Tab-separated table of C-alpha atoms and ligand atoms in Angstrom:
chain	number	residue	atom	x	y	z
A	64	MET	CA	0.000	0.000	0.000
A	65	SER	CA	1.267	3.458	-0.759
A	66	ILE	CA	1.980	5.789	2.140
A	67	LEU	CA	0.478	8.751	0.392
A	68	GLU	CA	-1.646	8.903	-2.729
A	69	ALA	CA	-2.753	11.997	-4.621
A	70	VAL	CA	-5.084	11.643	-7.583
A	71	ASP	CA	-5.644	14.331	-10.195
A	72	LEU	CA	-5.145	17.426	-8.047
A	73	TYR	CA	-6.325	20.803	-9.287
A	74	ARG	CA	-5.829	24.119	-7.504
A	75	PHE	CA	-6.788	27.480	-8.971
A	76	TYR	CA	-6.220	30.858	-7.348
A	77	HIS	CA	-8.213	33.909	-8.253
A	78	VAL	CA	-6.615	37.302	-7.933
A	79	ALA	CA	-8.780	40.170	-9.165
A	80	ASP	CA	-9.862	39.099	-12.688
A	81	GLU	CA	-6.977	36.732	-13.137
A	82	GLU	CA	-7.001	32.966	-12.639
A	83	VAL	CA	-3.745	31.265	-11.682
A	84	ARG	CA	-3.809	27.552	-12.428
A	85	ALA	CA	-1.305	26.420	-9.820
A	86	LEU	CA	-2.055	22.668	-10.162
A	87	ARG	CA	-3.583	21.088	-13.265
A	88	GLY	CA	-4.158	17.369	-12.795
A	89	VAL	CA	-1.227	16.231	-10.651
A	90	SER	CA	-1.127	12.655	-9.330
A	91	LEU	CA	1.492	11.136	-7.034
A	92	ASP	CA	2.032	7.819	-5.276
A	93	LEU	CA	4.600	7.611	-2.479
A	94	ALA	CA	5.853	4.080	-1.818
A	95	PRO	CA	7.451	2.879	1.438
A	96	GLY	CA	11.162	3.686	1.549
A	97	GLU	CA	10.898	6.305	-1.181
A	98	LEU	CA	12.590	9.691	-1.247
A	99	VAL	CA	10.983	11.825	-3.970
A	100	ALA	CA	12.559	15.124	-5.023
A	101	LEU	CA	10.105	17.678	-6.349
A	102	LEU	CA	11.774	20.040	-8.800
A	103	GLY	CA	10.512	22.905	-10.900
A	104	ALA	CA	11.061	26.580	-11.557
A	105	SER	CA	9.853	29.158	-9.091
A	106	GLY	CA	6.065	29.391	-9.412
A	107	SER	CA	5.669	25.942	-10.998
A	108	GLY	CA	3.398	24.757	-8.155
A	109	LYS	CA	5.700	22.907	-5.746
A	110	SER	CA	4.542	24.667	-2.556
A	111	THR	CA	0.913	24.457	-3.632
A	112	LEU	CA	1.269	20.711	-4.171
A	113	LEU	CA	2.927	20.198	-0.785
A	114	SER	CA	0.181	22.232	0.922
A	115	CYS	CA	-2.484	20.046	-0.698
A	116	LEU	CA	-0.610	16.850	0.191
A	117	ALA	CA	-0.348	18.089	3.787
A	118	GLY	CA	-4.023	18.993	4.015
A	119	LEU	CA	-3.120	22.607	4.775
A	120	ASP	CA	-4.955	23.537	1.605
A	121	ASP	CA	-7.958	21.732	0.108
A	122	PRO	CA	-7.561	21.304	-3.661
A	123	ASP	CA	-10.356	22.394	-5.998
A	124	GLY	CA	-10.351	18.931	-7.543
A	125	GLY	CA	-8.827	15.538	-6.838
A	126	ALA	CA	-8.168	13.547	-3.681
A	127	VAL	CA	-5.362	12.881	-1.214
A	128	THR	CA	-5.144	9.768	0.962
A	129	VAL	CA	-2.530	9.335	3.676
A	130	ALA	CA	-1.854	5.942	5.249
A	131	GLY	CA	-5.321	4.871	4.119
A	132	GLU	CA	-7.088	7.940	5.580
A	133	ARG	CA	-8.726	10.501	3.312
A	134	LEU	CA	-7.361	14.001	3.785
A	135	THR	CA	-9.351	16.008	1.234
A	136	ARG	CA	-12.962	17.248	1.612
A	137	ARG	CA	-12.919	17.107	5.387
A	138	PRO	CA	-13.190	19.845	8.000
A	139	GLU	CA	-9.872	21.395	9.011
A	140	ALA	CA	-9.991	19.829	12.491
A	141	GLN	CA	-10.155	16.345	10.958
A	142	ARG	CA	-7.425	17.170	8.468
A	143	ALA	CA	-5.259	18.367	11.350
A	144	GLY	CA	-5.777	15.022	13.081
A	145	VAL	CA	-4.748	13.025	10.012
A	146	ARG	CA	-1.776	15.358	9.541
A	147	ALA	CA	-0.564	14.953	13.125
A	148	ARG	CA	-0.964	11.170	13.078
A	149	HIS	CA	0.731	10.462	9.768
A	150	LEU	CA	2.606	13.460	8.392
A	151	GLY	CA	5.607	15.583	9.212
A	152	VAL	CA	5.368	18.935	7.469
A	153	MET	CA	8.114	21.484	7.003
A	154	LEU	CA	7.046	24.648	5.216
A	155	GLN	CA	9.096	27.338	3.533
A	156	GLY	CA	10.120	29.887	6.136
A	157	GLY	CA	9.552	27.347	8.902
A	158	ASN	CA	6.476	26.637	10.956
A	159	LEU	CA	7.670	27.186	14.499
A	160	LEU	CA	5.646	28.706	17.320
A	161	ALA	CA	7.309	31.945	18.426
A	162	HIS	CA	6.553	31.530	22.144
A	163	LEU	CA	8.070	28.050	22.420
A	164	ASN	CA	11.793	27.351	22.560
A	165	VAL	CA	13.501	25.036	20.082
A	166	LEU	CA	13.137	21.854	22.133
A	167	ASP	CA	9.460	22.516	22.919
A	168	ASN	CA	8.770	23.212	19.251
A	169	VAL	CA	10.408	19.934	18.250
A	170	THR	CA	8.494	17.856	20.820
A	171	LEU	CA	5.173	19.669	20.265
A	172	THR	CA	3.393	17.245	17.888
A	173	GLY	CA	4.472	14.288	20.030
A	174	GLN	CA	3.012	16.041	23.078
A	175	LEU	CA	-0.268	16.678	21.246
A	176	LEU	CA	-0.388	12.983	20.330
A	177	GLY	CA	0.306	12.043	23.964
A	178	GLN	CA	3.692	10.560	23.050
A	179	PRO	CA	6.381	13.166	23.728
A	180	ASP	CA	9.861	11.845	22.988
A	181	GLU	CA	12.475	14.281	24.250
A	182	ALA	CA	15.336	11.851	23.637
A	183	ARG	CA	14.431	11.598	19.945
A	184	ALA	CA	14.058	15.390	19.699
A	185	LEU	CA	17.517	15.910	21.198
A	186	ASP	CA	18.986	13.229	18.951
A	187	LEU	CA	17.573	14.949	15.841
A	188	LEU	CA	18.793	18.351	17.000
A	189	GLY	CA	22.248	16.827	17.588
A	190	GLN	CA	22.339	15.270	14.110
A	191	LEU	CA	21.368	18.628	12.624
A	192	GLY	CA	24.096	20.456	14.582
A	193	LEU	CA	21.647	22.364	16.778
A	194	ASP	CA	22.114	20.782	20.183
A	195	HIS	CA	23.457	24.057	21.608
A	196	ARG	CA	20.368	25.983	20.392
A	197	ARG	CA	17.791	23.873	22.217
A	198	HIS	CA	16.800	26.683	24.626
A	199	ALA	CA	16.715	29.435	21.979
A	200	PHE	CA	13.467	30.938	20.685
A	201	PRO	CA	12.660	31.052	16.958
A	202	ALA	CA	13.282	34.822	16.706
A	203	GLN	CA	16.870	34.208	17.866
A	204	LEU	CA	17.640	31.741	15.057
A	205	SER	CA	19.123	32.278	11.587
A	206	GLY	CA	17.070	31.336	8.511
A	207	GLY	CA	19.025	28.109	8.067
A	208	GLU	CA	18.591	27.233	11.766
A	209	VAL	CA	14.830	27.822	11.548
A	210	ALA	CA	14.710	25.430	8.574
A	211	ARG	CA	16.599	22.712	10.454
A	212	VAL	CA	14.546	23.082	13.640
A	213	SER	CA	11.387	22.881	11.510
A	214	LEU	CA	12.723	19.702	9.920
A	215	ALA	CA	13.425	18.200	13.362
A	216	ALA	CA	9.906	19.202	14.460
A	217	ALA	CA	8.461	17.495	11.375
A	218	LEU	CA	10.322	14.250	12.089
A	219	ALA	CA	10.264	13.945	15.882
A	220	HIS	CA	6.942	12.095	16.131
A	221	ARG	CA	8.023	9.535	13.499
A	222	PRO	CA	5.394	10.280	10.860
A	223	ALA	CA	4.725	7.971	7.891
A	224	ALA	CA	5.639	10.691	5.407
A	225	LEU	CA	7.772	13.813	5.470
A	226	LEU	CA	6.647	16.709	3.285
A	227	ALA	CA	9.328	19.384	3.184
A	228	ASP	CA	9.698	22.626	1.250
A	229	GLU	CA	13.325	23.570	0.608
A	230	PRO	CA	14.877	21.992	3.726
A	231	THR	CA	18.414	22.856	2.611
A	232	ALA	CA	17.831	26.488	1.676
A	233	GLU	CA	20.223	28.934	3.350
A	234	VAL	CA	22.780	26.350	4.527
A	235	ASP	CA	26.412	25.626	3.604
A	236	ALA	CA	27.471	22.396	1.889
A	237	ALA	CA	28.500	20.596	5.095
A	238	THR	CA	25.200	21.430	6.795
A	239	GLU	CA	23.297	20.424	3.680
A	240	GLU	CA	24.978	17.024	3.913
A	241	ARG	CA	23.765	16.670	7.516
A	242	VAL	CA	20.210	17.551	6.508
A	243	ILE	CA	20.228	15.053	3.629
A	244	GLY	CA	21.639	12.390	5.970
A	245	VAL	CA	18.790	12.936	8.448
A	246	ILE	CA	16.186	12.697	5.667
A	247	GLU	CA	17.785	9.533	4.270
A	248	ALA	CA	17.904	7.928	7.714
A	249	PHE	CA	14.248	8.776	8.243
A	250	VAL	CA	13.193	7.220	4.931
A	251	ARG	CA	15.224	4.062	5.633
A	252	GLY	CA	13.850	3.800	9.176
A	253	GLU	CA	11.481	1.123	10.326
A	254	GLY	CA	7.829	1.987	10.718
A	255	ARG	CA	4.431	0.428	10.409
A	256	GLY	CA	3.835	0.403	6.636
A	257	GLY	CA	7.197	2.113	5.996
A	258	ARG	CA	8.172	5.753	5.639
A	259	GLY	CA	8.696	8.105	2.732
A	260	ALA	CA	9.421	11.725	1.863
A	261	VAL	CA	8.473	14.295	-0.754
A	262	ILE	CA	10.937	17.168	-0.797
A	263	ALA	CA	10.600	20.330	-2.869
A	264	THR	CA	14.076	21.543	-3.638
A	265	HIS	CA	16.271	23.602	-5.921
A	266	SER	CA	19.337	21.685	-4.676
A	267	PRO	CA	21.026	19.422	-7.272
A	268	ARG	CA	22.859	17.698	-4.407
A	269	LEU	CA	19.610	16.712	-2.692
A	270	ALA	CA	17.938	15.738	-5.983
A	271	ALA	CA	20.888	13.470	-6.801
A	272	ARG	CA	20.207	11.465	-3.639
A	273	ALA	CA	16.496	10.977	-4.313
A	274	GLY	CA	15.161	7.664	-5.552
A	275	ARG	CA	12.797	9.504	-7.876
A	276	VAL	CA	12.882	13.019	-9.300
A	277	LEU	CA	9.622	14.630	-10.427
A	278	ARG	CA	9.509	17.943	-12.261
A	279	LEU	CA	6.593	20.345	-12.189
A	280	LYS	CA	6.072	22.849	-14.967
A	281	ASP	CA	3.127	25.261	-14.898
A	282	GLY	CA	1.194	23.011	-12.514
A	283	ARG	CA	1.714	19.730	-14.387
A	284	TRP	CA	4.303	16.974	-14.413
A	285	GLN	CA	6.802	18.001	-17.028
A	286	ASP	CA	7.242	14.583	-18.632
A	287	ALA	CA	3.634	13.459	-18.326
B	1790	ATP	N1	-2.316	32.285	-2.187
B	1790	ATP	C1	-2.111	32.475	-3.499
B	1790	ATP	N2	-2.882	33.337	-4.182
B	1790	ATP	C2	-2.709	33.536	-5.514
B	1790	ATP	N3	-1.758	32.909	-6.244
B	1790	ATP	C3	-0.958	32.048	-5.607
B	1790	ATP	C4	-1.085	31.790	-4.210
B	1790	ATP	N4	-0.147	30.878	-3.860
B	1790	ATP	C5	0.543	30.592	-4.985
B	1790	ATP	N5	0.057	31.288	-6.033
B	1790	ATP	C6	0.533	31.196	-7.432
B	1790	ATP	O1	0.454	29.827	-7.827
B	1790	ATP	C7	1.585	29.480	-8.630
B	1790	ATP	C8	2.348	28.345	-7.962
B	1790	ATP	O2	2.987	28.855	-6.789
B	1790	ATP	P1	3.855	27.943	-5.794
B	1790	ATP	O3	4.181	28.774	-4.597
B	1790	ATP	O4	3.155	26.670	-5.595
B	1790	ATP	O5	5.185	27.686	-6.677
B	1790	ATP	P2	6.603	27.057	-6.237
B	1790	ATP	O6	6.981	26.112	-7.318
B	1790	ATP	O7	6.515	26.520	-4.870
B	1790	ATP	O8	7.572	28.318	-6.277
B	1790	ATP	P3	8.927	28.617	-5.385
B	1790	ATP	O9	9.983	27.658	-5.909
B	1790	ATP	O10	9.219	30.046	-5.722
B	1790	ATP	O11	8.578	28.391	-3.963
B	1790	ATP	C9	2.380	30.750	-8.812
B	1790	ATP	O12	1.979	31.358	-10.014
B	1790	ATP	C10	1.976	31.608	-7.628
B	1790	ATP	O13	2.103	32.976	-7.926
């Protein structure tokens, strides 16, 4: 069974009289153990697709299923439940809560699920070179640090799938290697039904390590 399945997603935005067709019939199947790199020029629809896959946005057409649970066409509270149970989401610009320190941000989803795992959170922060920043607040972090803390927060509760938008933006080559290593270890890790990741990236280094590279162009798969 696939970890995450998206069928024929459409998403249109309307700004004044103009219609932006951000997604035009995009389907995706994420298999256990798979690391998928999502490539495409700026504006091609990568963030929109990740938002729909994460249930943060409801597409205008199509369906998303995660670990056998439907994510689309449900009230936000139900989508949030599915998201917390099965997904780790890292958005562009990070998604940290300003009033919580780094460690509390990373353990937050686990706490909400009633399974906080501080040891795992500290382990992830260590692997990402952020052990010494555990008591810092988001406003005190650099852009690259925010991205890595957000990645740790997305992975700490051991979701079935990681959905990440540009996790290696704003970092040097050595740090990028750490980030890729953490993502690879996550995808290889044991889990009920397996784990997988869809990563939007402009990084050739990250794309080279993916098992599958998919390219979006104007809201469609380029080679479809
Ligand atoms: N909230 C919105 N309202 C109107 N248009 C939007 C909105 N969000 C995205 N768009 C438009 O939809 C298209 C796809 O945008 P999206 O952010 O998904 O691209 P992207 O591939 O992630 O780009 P980048 O690599 O720059 O992050 C673009 O034309 C963008 O301007």
